[in-house]
Amino acid sequence: MLVAAAVCPCPPLLVPEVAAGAAPELEPLRAACAEAVGELLGSGAELIVVVGTGPTPEVWTEGGAGSFHRYGVELAVRLPSGGVDGPELAPSLTVGAWLLDQAGTALPTHACAVPADSTPARMLGLGQGLAELADRVGLLVLGDGSACRSLKAPGYLDERAEAYDAAAARALGAADIEALAALDPALSAELLADGRAPWQVLAGAARGAGLTGRLGYDDAPYGVGYFVASWSAGAA
């Protein structure tokens, strides 16, 4: 059963070594992520599952490793309590592994990569399955909002992006699983919102769990919507 979740964005710039001189700009976001991950790890979860987008569906159950070499940084990370066999972690999951490493947890951890174009029904079903992996499951969900919030954003300016992100932020902050389940895949793709699929995994996992949510961060510093949220039985 799902007992808690932390929702964080996954830009590589979260990692100070990658951000270099721009690192101070994202310090509030890092702090919000650290707080959400800390709440997740303090929830009493027996198993943590990290969920993010990847080019192909992949599952890591015996550990896994990723690196930030592609960004010119000699930094590698691994999932807690496992080996490093198998394919390299997808970039989003590598950021998740870094967040867990920063928190210093040794909890058993699995990881799951989902393609950004996955159907809502498939993601909802996957979430239900993940929630059944242990008596007390916690999810670390990685994904960004739209990438079209400004002229300099990766997807340029799209006037629909602000409303899309506002709706996503409301749903994440309120633990509104029906609103997350209803996010439109086509619009999400047009706005480059790769968090849609992982958020719908969360929605599926949370059905019947009775969790409430708290939004800890909502901003678009580089024209990309970044949200941090905590879901738990005691969130407010």
PDB file of C-alpha atoms in Angstrom, residues 52-231:
ATOM      1  CA  GLY A  52      10.584   8.958 -13.852  1.00  0.00           C
ATOM      2  CA  THR A  53      10.542   9.150 -17.614  1.00  0.00           C
ATOM      3  CA  GLY A  54      12.950   7.241 -19.808  1.00  0.00           C
ATOM      4  CA  PRO A  55      13.278   6.387 -23.490  1.00  0.00           C
ATOM      5  CA  THR A  56      12.114   2.803 -22.910  1.00  0.00           C
ATOM      6  CA  PRO A  57      10.276   1.000 -20.114  1.00  0.00           C
ATOM      7  CA  GLU A  58      12.844  -0.289 -17.619  1.00  0.00           C
ATOM      8  CA  VAL A  59      12.712  -1.620 -14.079  1.00  0.00           C
ATOM      9  CA  TRP A  60      15.564  -1.820 -11.582  1.00  0.00           C
ATOM     10  CA  THR A  61      14.957  -4.130  -8.606  1.00  0.00           C
ATOM     11  CA  GLU A  62      18.503  -5.133  -7.617  1.00  0.00           C
ATOM     12  CA  GLY A  63      20.105  -1.709  -7.550  1.00  0.00           C
ATOM     13  CA  GLY A  64      21.270   0.514 -10.364  1.00  0.00           C
ATOM     14  CA  ALA A  65      23.707   3.297 -11.142  1.00  0.00           C
ATOM     15  CA  GLY A  66      23.762   6.454 -13.204  1.00  0.00           C
ATOM     16  CA  SER A  67      26.134   9.314 -13.821  1.00  0.00           C
ATOM     17  CA  PHE A  68      26.276  12.962 -14.818  1.00  0.00           C
ATOM     18  CA  HIS A  69      29.153  12.414 -17.232  1.00  0.00           C
ATOM     19  CA  ARG A  70      27.035  13.580 -20.161  1.00  0.00           C
ATOM     20  CA  TYR A  71      26.999  17.028 -18.544  1.00  0.00           C
ATOM     21  CA  GLY A  72      30.767  17.132 -18.202  1.00  0.00           C
ATOM     22  CA  VAL A  73      30.763  16.247 -14.500  1.00  0.00           C
ATOM     23  CA  GLU A  74      32.641  13.256 -13.086  1.00  0.00           C
ATOM     24  CA  LEU A  75      29.902  12.299 -10.657  1.00  0.00           C
ATOM     25  CA  ALA A  76      28.218   8.905 -10.372  1.00  0.00           C
ATOM     26  CA  VAL A  77      25.369   7.817  -8.103  1.00  0.00           C
ATOM     27  CA  ARG A  78      23.622   4.565  -7.292  1.00  0.00           C
ATOM     28  CA  LEU A  79      20.328   3.481  -5.824  1.00  0.00           C
ATOM     29  CA  PRO A  80      20.463   2.632  -2.109  1.00  0.00           C
ATOM     30  CA  SER A  81      20.805  -0.940  -0.859  1.00  0.00           C
ATOM     31  CA  GLY A  82      21.616  -2.575  -4.182  1.00  0.00           C
ATOM     32  CA  GLY A  83      24.296  -3.339  -6.712  1.00  0.00           C
ATOM     33  CA  VAL A  84      25.029  -1.605  -9.987  1.00  0.00           C
ATOM     34  CA  ASP A  85      24.176  -4.374 -12.453  1.00  0.00           C
ATOM     35  CA  GLY A  86      21.866  -3.797 -15.385  1.00  0.00           C
ATOM     36  CA  PRO A  87      21.358  -0.823 -17.686  1.00  0.00           C
ATOM     37  CA  GLU A  88      22.352   2.670 -16.624  1.00  0.00           C
ATOM     38  CA  LEU A  89      19.612   4.591 -14.869  1.00  0.00           C
ATOM     39  CA  ALA A  90      17.610   6.976 -17.050  1.00  0.00           C
ATOM     40  CA  PRO A  91      18.566  10.651 -16.497  1.00  0.00           C
ATOM     41  CA  SER A  92      15.443  11.388 -14.447  1.00  0.00           C
ATOM     42  CA  LEU A  93      16.114   8.398 -12.194  1.00  0.00           C
ATOM     43  CA  THR A  94      19.751   9.428 -11.842  1.00  0.00           C
ATOM     44  CA  VAL A  95      18.548  12.718 -10.346  1.00  0.00           C
ATOM     45  CA  GLY A  96      16.292  10.699  -8.047  1.00  0.00           C
ATOM     46  CA  ALA A  97      19.219   8.528  -6.958  1.00  0.00           C
ATOM     47  CA  TRP A  98      21.190  11.709  -6.235  1.00  0.00           C
ATOM     48  CA  LEU A  99      18.363  13.070  -4.070  1.00  0.00           C
ATOM     49  CA  LEU A 100      18.247   9.826  -2.088  1.00  0.00           C
ATOM     50  CA  ASP A 101      22.034   9.823  -1.756  1.00  0.00           C
ATOM     51  CA  GLN A 102      21.907  13.351  -0.370  1.00  0.00           C
ATOM     52  CA  ALA A 103      19.361  12.164   2.187  1.00  0.00           C
ATOM     53  CA  GLY A 104      21.608   9.289   3.244  1.00  0.00           C
ATOM     54  CA  THR A 105      18.996   6.548   3.183  1.00  0.00           C
ATOM     55  CA  ALA A 106      19.678   2.828   3.055  1.00  0.00           C
ATOM     56  CA  LEU A 107      16.073   1.751   2.466  1.00  0.00           C
ATOM     57  CA  PRO A 108      15.467  -0.894  -0.216  1.00  0.00           C
ATOM     58  CA  THR A 109      14.876   1.008  -3.442  1.00  0.00           C
ATOM     59  CA  HIS A 110      13.520   0.037  -6.833  1.00  0.00           C
ATOM     60  CA  ALA A 111      13.320   2.271  -9.902  1.00  0.00           C
ATOM     61  CA  CYS A 112      10.966   2.403 -12.854  1.00  0.00           C
ATOM     62  CA  ALA A 113      11.369   4.342 -16.103  1.00  0.00           C
ATOM     63  CA  VAL A 114       8.265   5.071 -18.168  1.00  0.00           C
ATOM     64  CA  PRO A 115       8.175   6.571 -21.683  1.00  0.00           C
ATOM     65  CA  ALA A 116       6.762  10.094 -21.792  1.00  0.00           C
ATOM     66  CA  ASP A 117       4.108   9.016 -24.313  1.00  0.00           C
ATOM     67  CA  SER A 118       2.713   6.191 -22.174  1.00  0.00           C
ATOM     68  CA  THR A 119      -1.075   6.061 -22.018  1.00  0.00           C
ATOM     69  CA  PRO A 120      -2.857   7.197 -18.846  1.00  0.00           C
ATOM     70  CA  ALA A 121      -4.523   3.801 -18.426  1.00  0.00           C
ATOM     71  CA  ARG A 122      -1.171   2.045 -18.525  1.00  0.00           C
ATOM     72  CA  MET A 123       0.357   4.462 -16.011  1.00  0.00           C
ATOM     73  CA  LEU A 124      -2.589   4.180 -13.626  1.00  0.00           C
ATOM     74  CA  GLY A 125      -2.365   0.401 -13.777  1.00  0.00           C
ATOM     75  CA  LEU A 126       1.392   0.478 -13.225  1.00  0.00           C
ATOM     76  CA  GLY A 127       0.897   2.648 -10.169  1.00  0.00           C
ATOM     77  CA  GLN A 128      -1.592   0.202  -8.696  1.00  0.00           C
ATOM     78  CA  GLY A 129       0.922  -2.586  -9.185  1.00  0.00           C
ATOM     79  CA  LEU A 130       3.747  -0.634  -7.553  1.00  0.00           C
ATOM     80  CA  ALA A 131       1.592   0.075  -4.506  1.00  0.00           C
ATOM     81  CA  GLU A 132       1.200  -3.677  -4.020  1.00  0.00           C
ATOM     82  CA  LEU A 133       4.941  -4.426  -3.894  1.00  0.00           C
ATOM     83  CA  ALA A 134       5.105  -4.125  -0.100  1.00  0.00           C
ATOM     84  CA  ASP A 135       2.929  -3.403   2.916  1.00  0.00           C
ATOM     85  CA  ARG A 136       4.306   0.153   3.110  1.00  0.00           C
ATOM     86  CA  VAL A 137       5.483   1.649  -0.201  1.00  0.00           C
ATOM     87  CA  GLY A 138       6.823   5.154  -0.764  1.00  0.00           C
ATOM     88  CA  LEU A 139       7.184   6.764  -4.185  1.00  0.00           C
ATOM     89  CA  LEU A 140       9.752   9.329  -5.296  1.00  0.00           C
ATOM     90  CA  VAL A 141       8.170  10.732  -8.462  1.00  0.00           C
ATOM     91  CA  LEU A 142      10.365  12.730 -10.844  1.00  0.00           C
ATOM     92  CA  GLY A 143       8.955  14.963 -13.556  1.00  0.00           C
ATOM     93  CA  ASP A 144       8.806  18.519 -14.858  1.00  0.00           C
ATOM     94  CA  GLY A 145       5.854  20.620 -15.880  1.00  0.00           C
ATOM     95  CA  SER A 146       5.597  22.463 -19.184  1.00  0.00           C
ATOM     96  CA  ALA A 147       8.758  23.722 -20.855  1.00  0.00           C
ATOM     97  CA  CYS A 148       6.982  26.608 -22.587  1.00  0.00           C
ATOM     98  CA  ARG A 149       6.578  29.284 -19.928  1.00  0.00           C
ATOM     99  CA  SER A 150       8.837  31.963 -21.468  1.00  0.00           C
ATOM    100  CA  LEU A 151      10.440  33.065 -24.717  1.00  0.00           C
ATOM    101  CA  LYS A 152      13.728  31.507 -23.611  1.00  0.00           C
ATOM    102  CA  ALA A 153      12.154  28.239 -22.447  1.00  0.00           C
ATOM    103  CA  PRO A 154      13.209  25.028 -24.218  1.00  0.00           C
ATOM    104  CA  GLY A 155       9.839  24.908 -25.996  1.00  0.00           C
ATOM    105  CA  TYR A 156       9.511  28.681 -26.514  1.00  0.00           C
ATOM    106  CA  LEU A 157       6.449  30.511 -25.157  1.00  0.00           C
ATOM    107  CA  ASP A 158       3.059  28.813 -25.358  1.00  0.00           C
ATOM    108  CA  GLU A 159       0.154  30.712 -23.836  1.00  0.00           C
ATOM    109  CA  ARG A 160      -1.442  27.432 -22.718  1.00  0.00           C
ATOM    110  CA  ALA A 161       1.515  26.504 -20.520  1.00  0.00           C
ATOM    111  CA  GLU A 162       0.726  28.682 -17.517  1.00  0.00           C
ATOM    112  CA  ALA A 163      -2.793  27.295 -17.132  1.00  0.00           C
ATOM    113  CA  TYR A 164      -1.541  23.733 -17.603  1.00  0.00           C
ATOM    114  CA  ASP A 165       1.073  24.168 -14.895  1.00  0.00           C
ATOM    115  CA  ALA A 166      -1.380  25.852 -12.545  1.00  0.00           C
ATOM    116  CA  ALA A 167      -3.741  22.898 -12.870  1.00  0.00           C
ATOM    117  CA  ALA A 168      -0.914  20.411 -12.324  1.00  0.00           C
ATOM    118  CA  ALA A 169       0.312  22.307  -9.266  1.00  0.00           C
ATOM    119  CA  ARG A 170      -3.193  22.354  -7.774  1.00  0.00           C
ATOM    120  CA  ALA A 171      -3.610  18.628  -8.342  1.00  0.00           C
ATOM    121  CA  LEU A 172      -0.221  17.768  -6.851  1.00  0.00           C
ATOM    122  CA  GLY A 173      -0.757  20.023  -3.858  1.00  0.00           C
ATOM    123  CA  ALA A 174      -4.212  18.626  -3.167  1.00  0.00           C
ATOM    124  CA  ALA A 175      -3.346  14.970  -3.883  1.00  0.00           C
ATOM    125  CA  ASP A 176      -6.135  15.100  -6.456  1.00  0.00           C
ATOM    126  CA  ILE A 177      -5.720  11.764  -8.178  1.00  0.00           C
ATOM    127  CA  GLU A 178      -8.656  12.271 -10.537  1.00  0.00           C
ATOM    128  CA  ALA A 179      -7.230  15.568 -11.821  1.00  0.00           C
ATOM    129  CA  LEU A 180      -3.839  13.940 -12.391  1.00  0.00           C
ATOM    130  CA  ALA A 181      -5.448  10.966 -14.126  1.00  0.00           C
ATOM    131  CA  ALA A 182      -7.262  13.387 -16.451  1.00  0.00           C
ATOM    132  CA  LEU A 183      -4.135  15.194 -17.691  1.00  0.00           C
ATOM    133  CA  ASP A 184      -4.204  15.086 -21.492  1.00  0.00           C
ATOM    134  CA  PRO A 185      -1.252  13.221 -23.060  1.00  0.00           C
ATOM    135  CA  ALA A 186      -1.438  15.185 -26.325  1.00  0.00           C
ATOM    136  CA  LEU A 187      -1.435  18.602 -24.656  1.00  0.00           C
ATOM    137  CA  SER A 188       1.260  17.477 -22.244  1.00  0.00           C
ATOM    138  CA  ALA A 189       3.455  16.422 -25.175  1.00  0.00           C
ATOM    139  CA  GLU A 190       2.873  19.701 -27.010  1.00  0.00           C
ATOM    140  CA  LEU A 191       3.940  21.610 -23.891  1.00  0.00           C
ATOM    141  CA  LEU A 192       6.913  19.265 -23.269  1.00  0.00           C
ATOM    142  CA  ALA A 193       5.537  18.370 -19.823  1.00  0.00           C
ATOM    143  CA  ASP A 194       7.328  15.081 -19.200  1.00  0.00           C
ATOM    144  CA  GLY A 195       5.978  14.817 -15.663  1.00  0.00           C
ATOM    145  CA  ARG A 196       2.549  13.783 -16.907  1.00  0.00           C
ATOM    146  CA  ALA A 197       3.259  10.047 -17.134  1.00  0.00           C
ATOM    147  CA  PRO A 198       5.039   9.720 -13.738  1.00  0.00           C
ATOM    148  CA  TRP A 199       2.317  11.807 -12.058  1.00  0.00           C
ATOM    149  CA  GLN A 200      -0.293   9.409 -13.418  1.00  0.00           C
ATOM    150  CA  VAL A 201       1.693   6.484 -11.985  1.00  0.00           C
ATOM    151  CA  LEU A 202       1.381   8.270  -8.635  1.00  0.00           C
ATOM    152  CA  ALA A 203      -2.353   8.725  -9.170  1.00  0.00           C
ATOM    153  CA  GLY A 204      -2.774   5.011  -9.759  1.00  0.00           C
ATOM    154  CA  ALA A 205      -0.699   4.081  -6.733  1.00  0.00           C
ATOM    155  CA  ALA A 206      -2.629   6.452  -4.472  1.00  0.00           C
ATOM    156  CA  ARG A 207      -6.111   5.130  -5.228  1.00  0.00           C
ATOM    157  CA  GLY A 208      -7.708   4.113  -1.955  1.00  0.00           C
ATOM    158  CA  ALA A 209      -4.719   5.202   0.133  1.00  0.00           C
ATOM    159  CA  GLY A 210      -6.418   8.281   1.602  1.00  0.00           C
ATOM    160  CA  LEU A 211      -3.343  10.496   1.301  1.00  0.00           C
ATOM    161  CA  THR A 212      -3.408  14.279   1.444  1.00  0.00           C
ATOM    162  CA  GLY A 213      -0.915  16.614  -0.174  1.00  0.00           C
ATOM    163  CA  ARG A 214       1.158  19.710   0.398  1.00  0.00           C
ATOM    164  CA  LEU A 215       2.768  21.824  -2.314  1.00  0.00           C
ATOM    165  CA  GLY A 216       6.247  22.934  -1.293  1.00  0.00           C
ATOM    166  CA  TYR A 217       7.449  24.665  -4.468  1.00  0.00           C
ATOM    167  CA  ASP A 218       5.858  26.050  -7.632  1.00  0.00           C
ATOM    168  CA  ASP A 219       7.949  28.174  -9.990  1.00  0.00           C
ATOM    169  CA  ALA A 220       9.378  28.298 -13.501  1.00  0.00           C
ATOM    170  CA  PRO A 221      12.883  29.788 -13.144  1.00  0.00           C
ATOM    171  CA  TYR A 222      14.013  28.771 -16.646  1.00  0.00           C
ATOM    172  CA  GLY A 223      10.628  28.784 -18.333  1.00  0.00           C
ATOM    173  CA  VAL A 224      10.027  25.199 -17.139  1.00  0.00           C
ATOM    174  CA  GLY A 225       7.409  24.407 -14.511  1.00  0.00           C
ATOM    175  CA  TYR A 226       8.988  22.877 -11.408  1.00  0.00           C
ATOM    176  CA  PHE A 227       6.790  21.522  -8.608  1.00  0.00           C
ATOM    177  CA  VAL A 228       7.627  19.867  -5.301  1.00  0.00           C
ATOM    178  CA  ALA A 229       4.885  18.133  -3.334  1.00  0.00           C
ATOM    179  CA  SER A 230       4.577  15.775  -0.379  1.00  0.00           C
ATOM    180  CA  TRP A 231       1.789  13.229  -0.027  1.00  0.00           C
TER     181      TRP A 231
END
